[in-house]
């Protein structure tokens, strides 16, 4: 008998309660692997788009042109580009207004970028609580199934005058499979959660650095505009 058929046989012969536990763990494992693949693809795309935008931003071109290019696909903006779009939009709105200080412009721009970054963080962290829940609870669910299976096995032996290993072993084996399935569901979820959390934190650090550098650029430009007592057009804003 093959290992697969043995596992299937144990599942078929298990009690209803243990079967329910196994089915729950199988469902949790499928769900977690679905989210693992989805988050992995999304974060890879986020890293690539961030790298492309950083390269374009620090190429030294006209920020107004870069802003106009981003506005063409505004609904698809992600990560650092979305933060840039929000911050520069706020800057263009305020720097034309009379009697406003560079500090006030900078504070408003920072608030706009912080809000945009929080939205990006929410998008990156979707499904992570589910992975954390699967990783933390699956072993205990598996142990619960094991305990129930062993209890049912010993209850059946209560009516037998002489118990043998051959009578006890199948029931215990069925019960222990629940623990193994709990670990099978939990370990990938925990590993993926830790990996995704690390990747997200690294991206957020890059976003924070970008905000600081971009804010300094806009602050200098606002000071120049105020010192010249002019209202620069959007096209005149250059990093």
CSV table of C-alpha atoms in Angstrom, one decimal:
chain,number,residue,atom,x,y,z
A,1,UNK,CA,0.0,0.0,0.0
A,2,UNK,CA,1.4,3.4,-0.9
A,3,UNK,CA,1.8,6.3,1.5
A,4,UNK,CA,-0.8,8.3,-0.3
A,5,UNK,CA,-3.4,5.5,-0.2
A,6,UNK,CA,-2.6,4.9,3.5
A,7,UNK,CA,-3.2,8.6,4.3
A,8,UNK,CA,-6.4,8.5,2.4
A,9,UNK,CA,-7.4,5.3,4.2
A,10,UNK,CA,-6.7,6.9,7.5
A,11,UNK,CA,-8.8,9.9,6.6
A,12,UNK,CA,-11.7,7.8,5.4
A,13,UNK,CA,-11.7,5.7,8.6
A,14,UNK,CA,-11.3,8.6,10.9
A,15,UNK,CA,-14.2,9.8,13.1
A,16,UNK,CA,-16.5,12.6,11.9
A,17,UNK,CA,-14.9,15.1,14.3
A,18,UNK,CA,-11.3,14.3,13.2
A,19,UNK,CA,-12.5,14.4,9.6
A,20,UNK,CA,-13.9,17.9,10.2
A,21,UNK,CA,-10.6,19.0,11.7
A,22,UNK,CA,-8.6,17.6,8.8
A,23,UNK,CA,-10.9,19.2,6.3
A,24,UNK,CA,-10.6,22.6,8.1
A,25,UNK,CA,-6.8,22.3,8.0
A,26,UNK,CA,-6.8,21.4,4.3
A,27,UNK,CA,-8.9,24.4,3.6
A,28,UNK,CA,-6.7,26.7,5.7
A,29,UNK,CA,-3.6,25.4,3.9
A,30,UNK,CA,-5.2,26.0,0.5
A,31,UNK,CA,-6.2,29.5,1.5
A,32,UNK,CA,-2.8,30.3,2.9
A,33,UNK,CA,-1.0,29.1,-0.2
A,34,UNK,CA,-3.4,31.1,-2.4
A,35,UNK,CA,-2.5,34.3,-0.4
A,36,UNK,CA,1.2,33.4,-0.4
A,37,UNK,CA,1.3,33.3,-4.2
A,38,UNK,CA,-0.8,36.4,-4.5
A,39,UNK,CA,1.2,38.5,-2.1
A,40,UNK,CA,4.5,37.2,-3.5
A,41,UNK,CA,3.5,38.3,-7.0
A,42,UNK,CA,2.1,41.7,-5.8
A,43,UNK,CA,5.2,42.6,-3.7
A,44,UNK,CA,7.5,41.6,-6.6
A,45,UNK,CA,5.6,43.9,-8.8
A,46,UNK,CA,5.8,46.7,-6.1
A,47,UNK,CA,9.6,46.3,-5.9
A,48,UNK,CA,10.0,46.5,-9.6
A,49,UNK,CA,7.7,49.5,-10.0
A,50,UNK,CA,9.5,51.3,-7.2
A,51,UNK,CA,12.9,50.7,-8.7
A,52,UNK,CA,11.7,52.0,-12.1
A,53,UNK,CA,10.3,55.1,-10.6
A,54,UNK,CA,13.4,55.8,-8.5
A,55,UNK,CA,15.5,55.6,-11.6
A,56,UNK,CA,13.2,58.0,-13.5
A,57,UNK,CA,13.0,60.4,-10.5
A,58,UNK,CA,16.7,60.7,-10.0
A,59,UNK,CA,17.5,61.0,-13.7
A,60,UNK,CA,17.3,64.7,-13.1
A,61,UNK,CA,14.5,65.5,-15.5
A,62,UNK,CA,11.6,67.9,-15.1
A,63,UNK,CA,9.4,66.9,-12.2
A,64,UNK,CA,6.3,68.4,-13.9
A,65,UNK,CA,6.8,66.1,-16.9
A,66,UNK,CA,7.2,63.2,-14.6
A,67,UNK,CA,4.1,64.2,-12.8
A,68,UNK,CA,2.2,64.5,-16.1
A,69,UNK,CA,3.4,61.0,-17.2
A,70,UNK,CA,2.2,59.6,-13.9
A,71,UNK,CA,-1.2,61.3,-14.2
A,72,UNK,CA,-1.8,59.4,-17.5
A,73,UNK,CA,-2.2,56.2,-15.5
A,74,UNK,CA,-3.3,57.6,-12.2
A,75,UNK,CA,-5.6,54.8,-11.4
A,76,UNK,CA,-2.8,52.2,-11.7
A,77,UNK,CA,-0.2,54.1,-9.6
A,78,UNK,CA,1.5,52.0,-6.9
A,79,UNK,CA,4.0,52.5,-4.2
A,80,UNK,CA,6.5,55.4,-4.5
A,81,UNK,CA,5.0,56.8,-7.6
A,82,UNK,CA,1.6,57.1,-5.9
A,83,UNK,CA,3.3,59.0,-3.0
A,84,UNK,CA,5.1,61.3,-5.5
A,85,UNK,CA,1.8,62.0,-7.3
A,86,UNK,CA,0.0,63.0,-4.1
A,87,UNK,CA,2.8,65.1,-2.8
A,88,UNK,CA,3.5,67.0,-6.0
A,89,UNK,CA,-0.2,67.5,-6.6
A,90,UNK,CA,-0.4,69.2,-3.2
A,91,UNK,CA,2.7,71.3,-3.9
A,92,UNK,CA,1.3,72.5,-7.3
A,93,UNK,CA,-2.0,73.5,-5.6
A,94,UNK,CA,-0.3,75.5,-2.8
A,95,UNK,CA,2.8,77.1,-4.2
A,96,UNK,CA,0.6,79.4,-6.4
A,97,UNK,CA,-1.3,80.8,-3.5
A,98,UNK,CA,-0.1,84.2,-2.2
A,99,UNK,CA,0.9,84.8,1.4
A,100,UNK,CA,1.8,81.2,2.2
A,101,UNK,CA,5.2,80.2,3.7
A,102,UNK,CA,7.5,77.5,2.4
A,103,UNK,CA,7.1,75.8,5.8
A,104,UNK,CA,3.3,75.7,5.4
A,105,UNK,CA,3.6,74.2,1.9
A,106,UNK,CA,6.0,71.6,3.1
A,107,UNK,CA,3.8,70.6,6.1
A,108,UNK,CA,0.8,70.1,3.8
A,109,UNK,CA,2.9,68.2,1.2
A,110,UNK,CA,4.1,65.9,4.0
A,111,UNK,CA,0.6,65.2,5.2
A,112,UNK,CA,-0.5,64.3,1.6
A,113,UNK,CA,2.4,62.0,1.1
A,114,UNK,CA,1.9,60.3,4.5
A,115,UNK,CA,-1.8,59.6,3.7
A,116,UNK,CA,-0.7,58.1,0.3
A,117,UNK,CA,1.9,56.0,2.0
A,118,UNK,CA,-0.6,54.6,4.5
A,119,UNK,CA,-2.9,53.6,1.6
A,120,UNK,CA,0.0,51.8,0.0
A,121,UNK,CA,0.9,50.1,3.2
A,122,UNK,CA,-2.7,48.9,3.6
A,123,UNK,CA,-2.6,47.4,0.1
A,124,UNK,CA,0.7,45.6,0.8
A,125,UNK,CA,-0.5,44.2,4.1
A,126,UNK,CA,-3.8,42.7,2.8
A,127,UNK,CA,-4.1,39.0,3.7
A,128,UNK,CA,-1.2,39.1,6.1
A,129,UNK,CA,-3.5,38.8,9.1
A,130,UNK,CA,-5.0,35.7,7.6
A,131,UNK,CA,-1.5,34.2,7.2
A,132,UNK,CA,-0.7,35.1,10.8
A,133,UNK,CA,-3.9,33.5,12.0
A,134,UNK,CA,-3.3,30.3,10.0
A,135,UNK,CA,0.2,30.1,11.2
A,136,UNK,CA,-0.6,30.6,14.9
A,137,UNK,CA,-3.8,28.5,15.2
A,138,UNK,CA,-3.3,25.5,12.8
A,139,UNK,CA,-1.0,23.6,15.2
A,140,UNK,CA,-3.5,23.9,18.0
A,141,UNK,CA,-6.4,22.9,15.7
A,142,UNK,CA,-4.3,19.8,14.7
A,143,UNK,CA,-3.6,19.0,18.3
A,144,UNK,CA,-7.3,19.3,19.1
A,145,UNK,CA,-8.1,16.8,16.4
A,146,UNK,CA,-5.4,14.5,17.7
A,147,UNK,CA,-6.7,14.6,21.3
A,148,UNK,CA,-10.3,14.0,20.1
A,149,UNK,CA,-9.1,11.0,18.0
A,150,UNK,CA,-7.2,9.5,20.8
A,151,UNK,CA,-10.1,10.0,23.2
A,152,UNK,CA,-12.4,8.3,20.8
A,153,UNK,CA,-9.9,5.4,20.3
A,154,UNK,CA,-9.7,4.8,24.0
A,155,UNK,CA,-13.4,5.0,24.4
A,156,UNK,CA,-13.8,2.2,21.9
A,157,UNK,CA,-11.3,0.1,23.9
A,158,UNK,CA,-13.3,0.5,27.0
A,159,UNK,CA,-15.6,-2.2,25.8
A,160,UNK,CA,-12.8,-4.6,25.0
A,161,UNK,CA,-11.4,-6.9,27.6
A,162,UNK,CA,-7.9,-7.2,26.1
A,163,UNK,CA,-6.5,-4.4,24.0
A,164,UNK,CA,-3.7,-5.0,21.5
A,165,UNK,CA,-1.4,-2.7,19.5
A,166,UNK,CA,-3.2,-3.6,16.3
A,167,UNK,CA,-6.4,-2.4,17.8
A,168,UNK,CA,-4.9,0.9,19.1
A,169,UNK,CA,-2.5,1.8,16.4
A,170,UNK,CA,-4.9,2.7,13.6
A,171,UNK,CA,-6.9,5.1,15.7
A,172,UNK,CA,-3.8,6.8,17.1
A,173,UNK,CA,-2.3,7.1,13.6
A,174,UNK,CA,-5.5,8.7,12.3
A,175,UNK,CA,-5.4,11.2,15.2
A,176,UNK,CA,-1.7,12.0,14.8
A,177,UNK,CA,-2.3,12.9,11.1
A,178,UNK,CA,-4.3,15.8,12.3
A,179,UNK,CA,-1.3,17.2,14.1
A,180,UNK,CA,0.9,16.7,11.1
A,181,UNK,CA,-1.7,18.5,8.9
A,182,UNK,CA,-1.7,21.4,11.4
A,183,UNK,CA,2.0,21.8,11.1
A,184,UNK,CA,1.8,21.5,7.3
A,185,UNK,CA,-0.6,24.3,7.2
A,186,UNK,CA,1.1,26.5,9.8
A,187,UNK,CA,4.8,26.3,8.8
A,188,UNK,CA,4.5,27.8,5.2
A,189,UNK,CA,2.1,30.5,6.6
A,190,UNK,CA,4.5,31.6,9.3
A,191,UNK,CA,7.5,31.6,6.9
A,192,UNK,CA,5.6,33.6,4.3
A,193,UNK,CA,4.3,36.0,6.9
A,194,UNK,CA,7.8,36.8,8.2
A,195,UNK,CA,9.2,37.1,4.7
A,196,UNK,CA,6.4,39.4,3.5
A,197,UNK,CA,6.7,41.5,6.7
A,198,UNK,CA,10.4,42.0,6.1
A,199,UNK,CA,9.8,42.9,2.4
A,200,UNK,CA,7.1,45.4,3.3
A,201,UNK,CA,9.2,47.1,6.0
A,202,UNK,CA,12.1,47.5,3.5
A,203,UNK,CA,9.7,49.1,1.0
A,204,UNK,CA,8.3,51.4,3.7
A,205,UNK,CA,11.8,52.5,4.6
A,206,UNK,CA,12.5,53.3,1.0
A,207,UNK,CA,9.3,55.3,0.9
A,208,UNK,CA,10.3,57.2,4.1
A,209,UNK,CA,13.7,58.1,2.6
A,210,UNK,CA,12.0,59.2,-0.6
A,211,UNK,CA,9.6,61.4,1.3
A,212,UNK,CA,12.5,63.2,3.1
A,213,UNK,CA,14.5,63.8,0.0
A,214,UNK,CA,11.5,64.8,-2.1
A,215,UNK,CA,10.3,67.2,0.7
A,216,UNK,CA,13.7,68.9,0.7
A,217,UNK,CA,13.6,69.4,-3.0
A,218,UNK,CA,10.1,70.9,-2.9
A,219,UNK,CA,11.0,73.1,0.1
A,220,UNK,CA,14.0,74.6,-1.7
A,221,UNK,CA,11.9,75.2,-4.7
A,222,UNK,CA,9.2,76.9,-2.6
A,223,UNK,CA,11.8,79.1,-1.0
A,224,UNK,CA,13.2,80.1,-4.4
A,225,UNK,CA,9.7,80.9,-5.7
A,226,UNK,CA,8.9,83.1,-2.6
A,227,UNK,CA,12.2,84.9,-2.8
A,228,UNK,CA,11.6,85.8,-6.4
A,229,UNK,CA,8.1,86.9,-5.5
A,230,UNK,CA,6.8,85.0,-8.6
A,231,UNK,CA,4.3,82.3,-9.3
A,232,UNK,CA,6.2,79.7,-11.2
A,233,UNK,CA,4.3,77.5,-13.6
A,234,UNK,CA,4.1,73.8,-13.2
A,235,UNK,CA,6.7,73.3,-15.9
A,236,UNK,CA,9.3,75.4,-14.1
A,237,UNK,CA,9.6,73.0,-11.1
A,238,UNK,CA,12.8,71.0,-11.5
A,239,UNK,CA,14.5,68.9,-9.0
